[in-house]
XYZ file of C-alpha atoms in Angstrom:
736
model
C 0.089 0.170 0.092
C 1.646 3.300 -1.231
C 1.945 5.995 1.858
C 0.270 9.284 2.779
C 3.535 11.070 1.090
C 3.822 9.062 -2.110
C -0.104 10.422 -2.835
C 0.144 13.768 -1.755
C 2.997 14.022 -4.199
C 1.776 12.205 -6.679
C -1.757 14.717 -6.535
C 1.071 17.515 -6.746
C 2.321 16.422 -9.667
C -0.975 15.866 -11.064
C -2.577 19.212 -10.168
C 1.071 20.468 -11.975
C 0.155 19.192 -14.872
C -2.864 20.123 -14.892
C -1.617 24.118 -14.351
C 0.717 23.523 -17.196
C -1.528 22.372 -19.541
C -4.214 24.223 -18.915
C -1.336 27.182 -19.894
C -1.014 25.718 -23.216
C 2.029 23.761 -21.780
C 1.207 20.370 -22.569
C -0.867 21.211 -25.958
C -0.460 24.060 -28.994
C -2.889 26.321 -28.292
C -3.910 28.963 -31.239
C -2.280 32.308 -31.538
C -3.937 34.866 -30.331
C -3.361 38.120 -31.399
C -4.153 41.159 -29.305
C -4.128 45.003 -30.677
C -3.939 48.141 -29.570
C -5.054 50.532 -31.954
C -5.277 54.391 -31.885
C -6.107 56.507 -35.482
C -2.990 56.190 -36.899
C -0.688 53.570 -34.940
C -0.871 50.208 -33.307
C 1.187 48.633 -30.437
C 0.217 44.512 -31.115
C 0.665 41.497 -28.773
C 0.608 37.473 -29.480
C -0.044 35.165 -27.523
C 1.621 32.506 -28.648
C 1.693 28.532 -28.328
C 3.486 27.883 -25.534
C 1.143 30.780 -23.806
C 4.174 33.464 -23.683
C 2.900 36.993 -24.398
C 4.981 38.957 -26.797
C 5.243 42.296 -28.608
C 5.135 41.640 -32.210
C 4.645 45.121 -34.056
C 5.090 48.979 -33.156
C 4.026 51.577 -35.299
C 1.607 53.097 -37.788
C -1.034 51.031 -38.004
C -2.175 48.353 -40.938
C -5.545 48.849 -42.740
C -6.136 45.193 -42.651
C -5.971 43.599 -38.892
C -5.593 40.501 -39.933
C -2.429 40.712 -41.264
C -0.962 41.694 -38.142
C -0.513 38.045 -37.365
C 1.766 37.424 -40.588
C 4.765 40.055 -39.302
C 6.754 37.801 -37.517
C 7.518 36.059 -40.521
C 9.018 38.957 -42.573
C 12.017 39.094 -40.022
C 14.740 36.273 -40.952
C 16.976 37.808 -37.390
C 19.040 35.314 -35.475
C 17.368 33.166 -33.163
C 15.852 33.640 -29.980
C 16.800 31.346 -27.795
C 14.385 32.030 -24.896
C 11.597 33.572 -26.458
C 11.320 36.437 -24.598
C 13.656 38.933 -26.580
C 10.004 40.600 -27.224
C 8.534 39.625 -23.836
C 5.791 42.054 -23.111
C 7.141 41.800 -19.616
C 9.820 40.120 -19.412
C 10.403 37.996 -16.130
C 14.055 37.324 -14.680
C 15.033 34.069 -13.510
C 13.806 31.710 -15.665
C 14.466 31.562 -19.189
C 15.242 35.702 -19.883
C 19.007 36.928 -21.111
C 18.358 40.530 -21.478
C 17.332 43.080 -18.580
C 14.509 42.374 -16.659
C 10.863 44.296 -16.407
C 10.217 42.474 -13.345
C 12.225 40.820 -10.354
C 11.635 39.094 -7.188
C 11.993 36.291 -4.552
C 9.130 34.250 -3.569
C 8.024 33.360 -0.486
C 10.122 30.237 -0.445
C 13.460 32.291 -1.272
C 13.805 30.951 -4.975
C 14.411 33.675 -7.219
C 12.661 32.378 -10.451
C 9.723 34.113 -12.559
C 7.335 32.660 -15.633
C 4.409 34.490 -16.655
C 2.051 33.196 -19.416
C -0.915 34.099 -21.001
C -4.206 33.708 -18.770
C -6.421 36.065 -20.129
C -7.231 39.692 -21.598
C -10.667 41.902 -21.981
C -11.108 45.230 -23.319
C -13.453 47.729 -21.764
C -14.775 50.886 -23.691
C -14.431 54.047 -21.386
C -15.359 56.026 -23.929
C -15.825 56.999 -27.730
C -12.539 57.842 -27.387
C -10.585 56.060 -24.533
C -10.257 52.147 -24.152
C -8.526 49.448 -21.460
C -7.261 46.061 -22.199
C -5.794 44.296 -19.441
C -4.146 40.974 -19.707
C -3.654 38.436 -17.357
C -0.517 36.742 -16.170
C 0.751 34.191 -14.448
C 3.100 31.713 -12.640
C 2.646 28.213 -13.473
C 4.515 27.417 -10.773
C 4.153 29.962 -7.977
C 0.375 31.745 -7.589
C 1.927 35.284 -8.628
C 0.235 37.017 -11.102
C 0.406 40.439 -13.036
C -1.873 42.251 -14.544
C -0.613 44.595 -17.576
C -3.086 47.636 -18.541
C -2.777 49.430 -21.620
C -4.985 52.378 -21.673
C -5.176 53.671 -25.430
C -6.916 57.243 -26.411
C -7.643 56.838 -29.847
C -7.829 60.551 -31.461
C -4.564 61.381 -29.663
C -2.645 58.217 -30.281
C -1.638 58.152 -27.179
C -1.042 55.357 -24.658
C -0.552 54.841 -20.819
C 0.934 51.506 -19.196
C 0.882 50.474 -15.964
C 1.018 47.046 -14.065
C -0.296 45.410 -11.341
C 1.114 42.642 -9.258
C 0.115 40.317 -6.830
C 0.699 36.924 -5.118
C -1.004 34.091 -3.002
C 1.782 32.674 -1.309
C 2.329 31.561 2.272
C 4.591 34.327 3.072
C 6.085 37.816 1.926
C 7.432 38.074 -1.868
C 9.783 40.458 -2.433
C 9.982 43.033 -5.577
C 13.348 43.820 -6.610
C 12.371 45.310 -9.979
C 9.253 46.455 -11.075
C 8.536 48.390 -14.222
C 5.419 49.966 -15.266
C 5.777 48.818 -18.977
C 8.394 46.938 -21.768
C 8.240 48.085 -25.157
C 9.985 46.393 -27.694
C 10.639 48.169 -30.967
C 11.907 47.556 -34.302
C 14.089 49.560 -36.732
C 17.294 49.733 -38.385
C 19.147 52.206 -35.942
C 17.116 54.067 -32.698
C 18.647 57.928 -31.585
C 18.077 58.997 -28.404
C 16.803 62.644 -27.404
C 17.135 63.282 -23.563
C 17.623 66.165 -21.625
C 19.967 66.867 -18.711
C 19.987 70.203 -16.923
C 20.467 72.020 -13.267
C 19.386 74.775 -11.400
C 18.028 77.524 -13.935
C 19.482 75.113 -16.698
C 16.341 73.006 -17.031
C 15.775 70.781 -20.337
C 18.824 70.772 -21.952
C 18.953 68.058 -24.941
C 21.281 65.720 -26.398
C 20.743 63.228 -29.194
C 23.074 60.519 -29.633
C 22.376 56.984 -31.426
C 21.945 54.203 -28.939
C 24.807 51.623 -28.886
C 24.273 47.514 -28.263
C 23.704 47.524 -24.072
C 21.791 49.207 -21.658
C 21.318 53.183 -21.635
C 19.317 54.140 -18.326
C 18.181 57.273 -17.401
C 17.578 57.440 -14.127
C 17.370 59.657 -10.821
C 17.267 58.760 -7.057
C 17.174 62.299 -5.604
C 13.631 61.213 -3.806
C 12.222 64.824 -4.294
C 13.139 67.437 -7.579
C 13.433 64.307 -9.463
C 14.239 66.101 -12.356
C 16.659 68.391 -11.603
C 19.577 66.931 -13.410
C 17.369 64.427 -15.378
C 13.810 64.806 -16.908
C 11.768 61.812 -16.871
C 10.610 62.477 -20.377
C 12.954 61.489 -24.122
C 12.272 61.053 -27.279
C 13.272 57.657 -29.379
C 13.570 58.322 -33.353
C 13.694 55.665 -35.506
C 16.303 54.784 -38.607
C 17.393 58.333 -38.461
C 16.853 61.738 -36.259
C 13.676 62.971 -36.793
C 13.201 66.401 -37.440
C 10.066 68.803 -36.565
C 8.408 67.312 -39.624
C 10.063 64.328 -40.847
C 10.822 60.774 -39.361
C 9.244 58.562 -36.890
C 9.804 59.227 -33.321
C 8.205 57.598 -30.245
C 7.714 60.415 -27.202
C 8.052 58.761 -23.604
C 7.673 60.193 -20.276
C 7.125 58.402 -16.646
C 4.241 59.572 -14.784
C 6.078 59.469 -11.481
C 6.988 62.529 -8.855
C 9.881 60.503 -7.539
C 13.160 58.196 -8.577
C 12.517 56.847 -12.484
C 14.122 54.514 -13.983
C 14.499 54.130 -18.161
C 16.102 51.732 -19.418
C 17.047 51.493 -22.938
C 18.414 47.797 -24.803
C 19.883 47.231 -28.051
C 19.799 43.505 -27.955
C 21.838 41.390 -29.845
C 18.778 40.582 -32.736
C 19.617 44.630 -33.306
C 16.376 45.433 -31.406
C 15.273 48.063 -29.090
C 13.417 47.023 -25.719
C 12.219 50.065 -23.605
C 11.828 49.394 -19.965
C 10.332 52.198 -17.687
C 9.231 52.486 -14.342
C 9.835 53.531 -10.588
C 13.930 53.491 -9.769
C 14.009 50.328 -7.879
C 17.339 51.756 -6.176
C 17.774 51.035 -2.622
C 13.857 50.387 -2.995
C 12.893 46.639 -2.921
C 9.691 46.258 -1.891
C 7.891 43.235 0.002
C 4.814 42.446 -1.097
C 1.922 40.456 1.470
C -0.261 37.952 0.382
C -3.167 39.410 -1.922
C -1.620 42.661 -1.579
C -1.996 44.894 -4.812
C 1.451 46.681 -5.554
C 0.513 49.298 -8.839
C 3.076 50.830 -10.566
C 2.351 53.779 -11.829
C 2.139 54.808 -16.092
C 4.259 54.882 -18.655
C 2.687 57.577 -21.248
C 3.998 57.389 -24.675
C 2.895 58.261 -28.502
C 4.450 57.707 -31.861
C 4.313 59.784 -34.903
C 5.593 58.880 -38.547
C 5.590 62.912 -38.918
C 8.305 63.972 -37.007
C 8.342 65.622 -33.740
C 5.755 68.410 -33.926
C 2.959 66.090 -34.462
C 4.187 63.890 -31.448
C 3.840 67.032 -29.397
C 0.761 68.430 -30.781
C -1.161 64.644 -29.839
C 0.555 64.741 -26.598
C -0.492 68.433 -25.652
C -3.990 67.525 -26.962
C -4.093 64.700 -24.934
C -2.924 66.926 -21.835
C -5.395 69.002 -21.979
C -8.404 66.950 -22.480
C -7.213 63.855 -20.221
C -4.966 64.910 -17.664
C -3.911 68.886 -16.866
C -5.915 69.783 -14.039
C -8.686 72.223 -15.466
C -6.615 71.507 -19.144
C -9.702 72.909 -20.945
C -10.126 76.044 -19.071
C -8.806 79.701 -17.928
C -5.309 80.647 -15.654
C -4.944 83.926 -13.916
C -2.354 86.745 -15.127
C -0.242 87.533 -11.912
C 2.042 90.071 -10.004
C 4.336 87.879 -8.037
C 6.762 90.357 -5.005
C 9.726 87.941 -5.143
C 11.965 90.266 -6.913
C 10.469 93.132 -5.731
C 11.219 92.568 -2.177
C 12.646 89.238 -1.768
C 12.335 88.714 1.764
C 11.938 92.331 2.841
C 8.521 93.671 2.901
C 5.829 94.535 5.397
C 2.229 95.324 5.117
C 2.400 98.621 3.815
C 5.260 97.607 1.439
C 2.474 95.014 0.195
C -0.516 97.328 0.204
C 1.683 99.305 -2.336
C 1.967 96.030 -4.606
C -1.460 95.855 -4.456
C -2.441 98.919 -5.990
C 0.205 98.282 -9.029
C -1.562 94.982 -9.138
C -4.674 96.966 -10.326
C -2.606 99.363 -12.107
C -0.720 97.057 -14.101
C -4.117 95.049 -15.430
C -3.302 91.809 -14.231
C -5.815 88.914 -12.215
C -4.055 88.448 -9.056
C -1.340 89.412 -6.598
C 0.865 86.632 -5.416
C 3.003 86.563 -2.118
C 6.257 84.797 -2.414
C 8.315 83.320 0.171
C 8.619 84.954 3.756
C 5.169 85.647 5.070
C 5.458 83.026 7.978
C 7.270 82.386 11.545
C 7.288 84.320 14.369
C 9.519 82.435 17.154
C 12.426 82.043 13.873
C 10.811 84.681 11.829
C 11.275 83.794 7.706
C 13.901 86.887 6.975
C 16.003 84.126 4.865
C 16.065 80.705 3.708
C 18.017 79.687 6.776
C 15.228 79.593 9.264
C 11.385 79.499 10.017
C 10.886 76.905 6.994
C 7.909 74.407 8.773
C 6.242 77.047 11.107
C 3.144 78.544 8.684
C 1.445 81.274 11.328
C 1.698 84.627 10.031
C 4.846 86.904 10.881
C 3.099 88.919 13.314
C 6.426 91.691 12.763
C 5.612 91.615 8.835
C 2.147 90.958 9.007
C 0.555 92.601 12.178
C -3.042 92.025 10.636
C -2.858 88.669 9.443
C -3.032 87.027 5.378
C -6.730 87.621 5.760
C -6.316 91.523 6.076
C -4.193 91.100 2.462
C -6.820 88.997 1.360
C -9.679 92.430 1.522
C -7.002 94.416 0.582
C -6.338 92.788 -2.482
C -10.559 92.462 -3.410
C -10.572 96.059 -2.882
C -8.550 96.901 -5.255
C -10.545 94.375 -7.450
C -8.191 91.841 -7.594
C -7.446 88.379 -6.268
C -4.616 87.387 -3.973
C -2.832 83.820 -4.170
C -0.151 82.700 -1.487
C 3.449 80.923 -1.768
C 3.726 77.376 0.482
C 6.272 75.114 0.451
C 4.618 73.116 2.861
C 7.037 69.078 2.325
C 10.213 71.346 4.218
C 11.540 72.175 7.208
C 14.481 74.079 8.406
C 16.482 73.040 11.500
C 15.849 76.559 12.579
C 12.428 75.890 13.330
C 9.516 75.356 15.901
C 8.233 72.313 13.965
C 11.940 71.267 13.962
C 12.120 71.555 17.438
C 8.792 69.665 18.519
C 8.910 66.688 15.760
C 12.280 65.379 15.036
C 10.961 62.310 14.065
C 8.777 63.664 11.270
C 12.523 64.714 9.668
C 13.684 62.737 6.974
C 17.731 62.084 7.943
C 19.576 59.176 9.382
C 19.779 59.121 13.371
C 23.284 58.363 13.348
C 24.737 60.846 10.663
C 25.528 64.971 10.516
C 22.437 66.523 8.829
C 22.909 67.222 5.110
C 21.367 70.370 3.808
C 19.888 70.939 0.558
C 19.291 75.393 -0.140
C 19.404 75.249 4.297
C 16.361 72.528 4.591
C 15.629 69.310 5.235
C 12.525 66.940 4.115
C 9.673 66.414 6.167
C 8.837 62.521 5.760
C 5.500 62.036 4.033
C 5.222 58.315 4.273
C 4.201 59.271 7.811
C 0.638 59.346 8.074
C 1.172 61.897 11.205
C 2.726 64.146 8.380
C 0.393 63.911 5.744
C -2.067 65.170 8.046
C 0.406 68.186 8.747
C 0.772 69.334 5.209
C -2.952 68.521 4.237
C -3.316 71.049 7.321
C -1.410 74.084 6.531
C -3.511 74.226 3.141
C -6.517 73.468 4.681
C -6.111 76.274 7.593
C -5.074 78.731 4.910
C -8.717 78.322 3.338
C -10.195 78.401 5.749
C -9.172 81.063 7.255
C -9.258 82.744 4.112
C -11.774 81.616 1.907
C -11.257 83.964 -1.063
C -7.657 83.032 -1.348
C -7.509 82.346 -5.029
C -4.193 80.817 -6.312
C -1.660 78.593 -4.303
C 2.014 78.389 -5.471
C 3.567 75.092 -3.863
C 7.432 75.171 -4.318
C 9.360 72.041 -3.499
C 14.002 72.995 -2.899
C 14.883 70.364 -1.731
C 16.424 66.298 -2.888
C 16.458 63.921 0.109
C 19.749 63.699 1.709
C 20.383 60.737 4.513
C 17.022 58.733 3.474
C 15.637 57.520 6.791
C 12.423 57.335 7.821
C 11.404 57.258 11.632
C 7.810 55.435 11.033
C 8.817 53.227 8.672
C 9.903 49.939 10.107
C 11.111 48.529 6.539
C 12.807 51.506 5.059
C 13.240 49.689 1.224
C 9.696 51.032 1.114
C 10.566 55.041 1.858
C 11.288 55.986 -1.458
C 8.374 54.807 -3.169
C 5.902 55.469 -0.009
C 6.862 59.337 0.206
C 5.480 59.847 -3.471
C 2.710 57.764 -2.470
C 2.140 59.624 0.688
C 2.743 63.219 -1.127
C 0.112 61.691 -3.702
C -2.689 61.435 -0.625
C -2.239 65.055 0.202
C -2.826 65.957 -2.631
C -5.791 64.100 -3.258
C -7.352 65.256 -0.286
C -6.335 69.172 -1.451
C -8.127 68.654 -4.119
C -11.362 66.653 -3.065
C -12.007 69.668 -0.992
C -10.735 72.399 -3.431
C -11.444 71.418 -6.602
C -10.620 74.185 -8.484
C -8.310 76.579 -6.756
C -5.867 77.080 -9.494
C -2.144 75.852 -8.119
C 0.836 76.066 -9.671
C 3.532 73.187 -9.358
C 7.294 74.690 -8.728
C 10.216 72.993 -8.003
C 13.133 75.323 -7.488
C 12.267 75.794 -11.124
C 11.168 72.576 -13.275
C 12.337 69.499 -10.470
C 9.249 68.309 -10.341
C 7.393 68.380 -13.847
C 5.388 65.088 -14.437
C 2.015 64.176 -15.675
C 1.097 62.418 -12.275
C 2.088 65.450 -10.300
C -0.358 67.741 -12.967
C -2.938 65.314 -12.212
C -3.161 68.506 -9.427
C -1.871 71.521 -10.736
C -2.864 73.579 -13.435
C 0.109 75.028 -14.263
C 3.857 74.470 -13.848
C 7.211 76.517 -13.209
C 9.804 75.898 -15.893
C 12.838 77.472 -14.621
C 13.947 79.882 -12.085
C 15.617 81.763 -15.211
C 13.318 84.409 -16.508
C 16.034 85.405 -18.738
C 14.177 85.659 -21.728
C 16.742 84.177 -24.696
C 17.337 81.259 -22.289
C 14.263 81.318 -21.683
C 12.927 80.825 -25.420
C 14.999 77.725 -25.339
C 13.854 76.053 -22.373
C 10.046 76.840 -23.730
C 10.341 75.129 -26.892
C 11.943 71.892 -25.212
C 9.485 72.002 -22.842
C 7.027 72.412 -25.779
C 7.656 68.900 -27.142
C 5.833 67.315 -24.010
C 3.925 69.744 -22.383
C 0.803 72.510 -23.320
C 1.628 76.851 -23.135
C -1.576 76.526 -21.077
C 0.754 74.784 -18.525
C 3.463 76.572 -18.693
C 4.190 79.484 -15.634
C 5.870 82.055 -18.030
C 6.721 85.296 -15.812
C 8.207 88.958 -17.162
C 11.096 89.774 -14.759
C 14.393 92.142 -15.268
C 16.079 89.192 -15.255
C 18.310 89.710 -18.931
C 19.540 92.492 -20.813
C 16.373 92.546 -23.198
C 14.069 95.024 -23.219
C 10.812 95.219 -21.625
C 8.598 94.135 -25.140
C 10.957 91.425 -25.861
C 10.331 90.038 -22.246
C 6.741 90.509 -22.672
C 6.834 88.408 -25.695
C 8.456 85.112 -24.213
C 6.250 85.195 -21.392
C 3.114 85.477 -22.977
C 3.762 82.027 -24.479
C 2.349 80.165 -21.981
C 0.496 81.643 -19.336
C 1.669 84.871 -18.631
C 2.524 86.611 -14.949
C 4.708 88.850 -13.692
C 7.495 89.469 -11.455
C 8.917 93.134 -11.955
C 8.758 96.495 -9.270
C 6.025 98.404 -11.840
C 6.205 102.026 -9.809
C 9.847 101.615 -11.712
C 8.650 100.923 -14.626
C 8.750 104.288 -17.278
C 5.739 105.632 -18.789
C 6.366 103.952 -22.264
C 7.033 100.473 -20.123
C 3.842 100.619 -18.212
C 2.197 101.378 -21.108
C 2.916 98.866 -23.063
C 2.927 96.048 -20.538
C -1.093 97.447 -19.343
C -2.017 97.142 -23.116
C 0.461 93.970 -24.071
C -1.785 92.110 -21.115
C -5.130 93.110 -22.732
C -3.727 91.792 -26.547
C -3.070 88.314 -24.492
C -6.785 88.457 -23.210
C -7.570 88.269 -26.395
C -5.033 85.629 -28.095
C -4.937 83.457 -25.060
C -7.265 81.176 -26.151
C -5.775 80.422 -29.251
C -1.821 79.717 -27.397
C -3.759 78.453 -24.556
C -6.417 75.803 -26.733
C -4.793 75.760 -30.164
C -2.445 73.656 -31.748
C 1.320 74.421 -31.674
C 3.869 74.652 -34.872
C 7.240 75.306 -34.147
C 8.334 77.531 -37.360
C 12.556 78.165 -37.244
C 14.387 76.368 -34.537
C 16.217 78.752 -32.217
C 19.170 76.300 -32.163
C 19.648 76.172 -35.766
C 19.842 79.749 -37.053
C 19.235 83.378 -35.734
C 15.812 83.540 -35.497
C 13.243 81.986 -33.152
C 9.550 81.168 -34.257
C 6.074 79.760 -32.936
C 2.725 79.866 -34.442
C -0.166 78.353 -32.180
C -3.499 78.051 -34.103
C -6.958 77.424 -33.408
C -8.570 74.159 -34.646
C -11.039 75.847 -37.391
C -7.639 77.041 -38.758
C -8.568 80.504 -38.883
C -7.065 82.230 -36.092
C -3.710 82.144 -35.004
C -0.747 83.963 -33.234
C 3.076 84.185 -34.722
C 5.791 84.741 -32.393
C 9.372 85.504 -33.473
C 12.684 86.229 -31.996
C 16.207 87.676 -32.501
C 18.055 84.707 -30.912
C 21.922 85.569 -32.299
C 23.095 89.518 -32.061
C 25.921 89.121 -34.374
C 26.257 91.758 -36.858
C 23.589 91.386 -39.704
C 21.413 88.870 -38.093
C 17.705 88.803 -38.384
C 15.174 87.065 -40.608
C 17.239 87.300 -43.885
C 14.332 84.636 -45.572
C 10.593 84.152 -45.408
C 9.427 81.796 -42.477
C 7.509 79.114 -43.679
C 3.844 78.353 -41.799
C 2.510 74.798 -40.957
C -0.984 73.881 -39.970
C -3.317 76.434 -42.410
C -6.476 75.305 -44.902
C -3.847 76.014 -48.549
C -7.468 77.566 -49.841
C -8.431 80.117 -47.284
C -7.112 83.436 -47.239
C -5.118 85.400 -44.555
C -3.847 88.286 -43.508
C -0.984 89.152 -40.600
C -0.831 92.414 -38.524
C 1.715 92.723 -36.144
C 0.146 93.246 -32.679
C 1.962 94.402 -29.133
C 4.031 97.128 -30.533
C 5.675 99.326 -27.983
C 4.243 102.829 -28.190
C 5.311 105.426 -30.679
C 6.902 102.322 -33.292
C 5.246 101.791 -35.973
C 5.490 98.303 -37.435
C 6.404 97.404 -41.123
C 4.764 94.836 -41.636
C 1.697 95.999 -44.624
C -1.222 94.306 -42.210
C -3.588 95.379 -46.196
C -1.922 92.230 -48.236
C -3.670 89.213 -48.728
C -1.958 85.759 -48.762
C -3.468 82.210 -49.212
C -2.760 79.733 -46.756
C -1.035 77.774 -49.942
C 1.636 80.917 -50.345
C 2.418 80.813 -46.915
C 2.386 77.348 -46.335
C 4.792 77.055 -49.607
C 6.755 80.544 -49.821
C 6.579 81.763 -46.469
C 6.251 85.038 -44.339
C 9.086 87.644 -43.415
C 8.247 89.014 -39.885
C 11.545 91.491 -40.136
C 12.941 90.346 -37.063
C 16.253 92.426 -36.629
C 18.890 94.295 -34.341
C 15.960 96.872 -34.306
C 12.802 94.489 -34.039
C 14.230 91.242 -32.191
C 10.608 90.414 -30.966
C 7.914 90.667 -33.715
C 4.305 89.152 -32.725
C 1.827 88.575 -35.426
C -1.838 88.334 -35.399
C -2.967 85.837 -38.490
C -6.765 85.752 -39.285
C -8.721 84.210 -42.427
C -10.012 87.007 -43.946
C -13.632 86.604 -43.778
């Protein structure tokens, strides 16, 4: 008679056989094709006979979807020894030989993982949006991953993320957990990445990808995009230009540490693996617990960078940016007028200047808080969010009322995630501060970061915003800053320190969710010492972002140009300041290519400068719907010539605004040749008129002439930019 152990052993083998058979390992299963199609593009997945889920196509979609199944047979490349080179989500420790998307240690200590297709379903969210989910399971361990593909048909955009869960008898440790694993075939691949630093954001750098792995990542914890923004482009076969070439745009929707691996494999294909950075972050997953990754966003165009950016901008306005189809407030900021040195009387005069200038709102910047440790410089007070009684004896509420009496709104600056060691908050709650208990504190801009993985800190940060609005219901605007990175990462709250970097960002999102639940419509600027935190996960909660503390208008032309590939004009806060040597007209014209603001001493403007600013604001109010909601066409690249030119055109192709700038001050430089316009109706007739003229200056543009769209796109128009006309703004209107 067989022993009980022998019976149990045979039962286990039988169960394993049934599982393997059900996953298609015991029989040849029918090939399943799963296309993710948008208006012009397709990502095509295939379930093979062994239930591997592979990507077989990415690019312009085919007219006949039945032909997708023929694609693999057209390639005669070297052998794939693993059947995982083009895996839709590559596991590690089993057959895989390349960079994995996911790495785990099971409850029994085993490090291998195999993921096989189980099922998929497609949900129609609305006429434009569909959600595909694909369930993958390990045939041996009770471990599963669900892949999500959210497609936006008209915009040709896809968001991709994963959910990871298990039912093992103990905890599983996730060592890598990507959001997406793309697979692209081409003759060569050209990466356009970005780097930077404070006041030098979005510096482009293009290079050909070679075999091996190129990694784009950050480990800063907060202000994560300071050195390495989480956006990039991949051109296929040759570097894409503005209007020609095949190009993929990618962006991580995550406000913390990210990692993007770009691997050209031995078959000369490109594998893109993107997600949260697993640096110092193995994540322990309990049974039945779900680990969700942030979305990786991408779009593709076979007509160059310009079309790809218009798709992404349209998607952002329609689906992601808070109030992306709404309006924005023009403002006057006090920072460069007063810095920390102000009082109620000074601010009262600035409020009058706000009305005189003609903008909507006055923004009070840093320095309004702290009593025991007054915020008179950046070394003290951060964390103590009570009004400074010396500067503001009557509090913020009196300023809000003063603003109302002047016919303008009032907004305020906060940096609620941060603390100075010289503060009451630091003294009362040192356990709320991110710092190693045994190491010397190290400061970034004289400050440390609060531990948002701690629910008590989340309540505190939410309470800062909530109290401001409870005490001042008419408060109209928040500028949310984040100036420090994380040093000596350690949470007194967390038992598992390897969860810290992820739980910090999740804590930040919890706070922002609470704020938006109670205050859904209040405009908020996303600032991080400039553009240190610009991503589409954060922009769900903010109406706009601050691209850079560098407001020199010449520099801003380049910075705003690069941001515009990924973000729409309505999201970009651009202020007129005293940075740079350009005249007020040049500075204002550059700032108008987005959400206009001023940070100048209005009382020091001469009569003509003030008159120009007042008139420009009125002109802007007329043009801003086209700038904010129109299609953007880059006409002349400042990196390729002496003139920069950008067109914003409404959907009907009947109205537009063209900004033109001289970016080279060498002798005789200017718009020597006409600039070709784009996007117009070739058969329609148009007139061009120069606007935003400085008082007393006459235009050299003959606005009585009539042009067809065909002429303007094939021959072009010369804005007459030169050393005497360094900035020219043209209004384009169809002839009615």
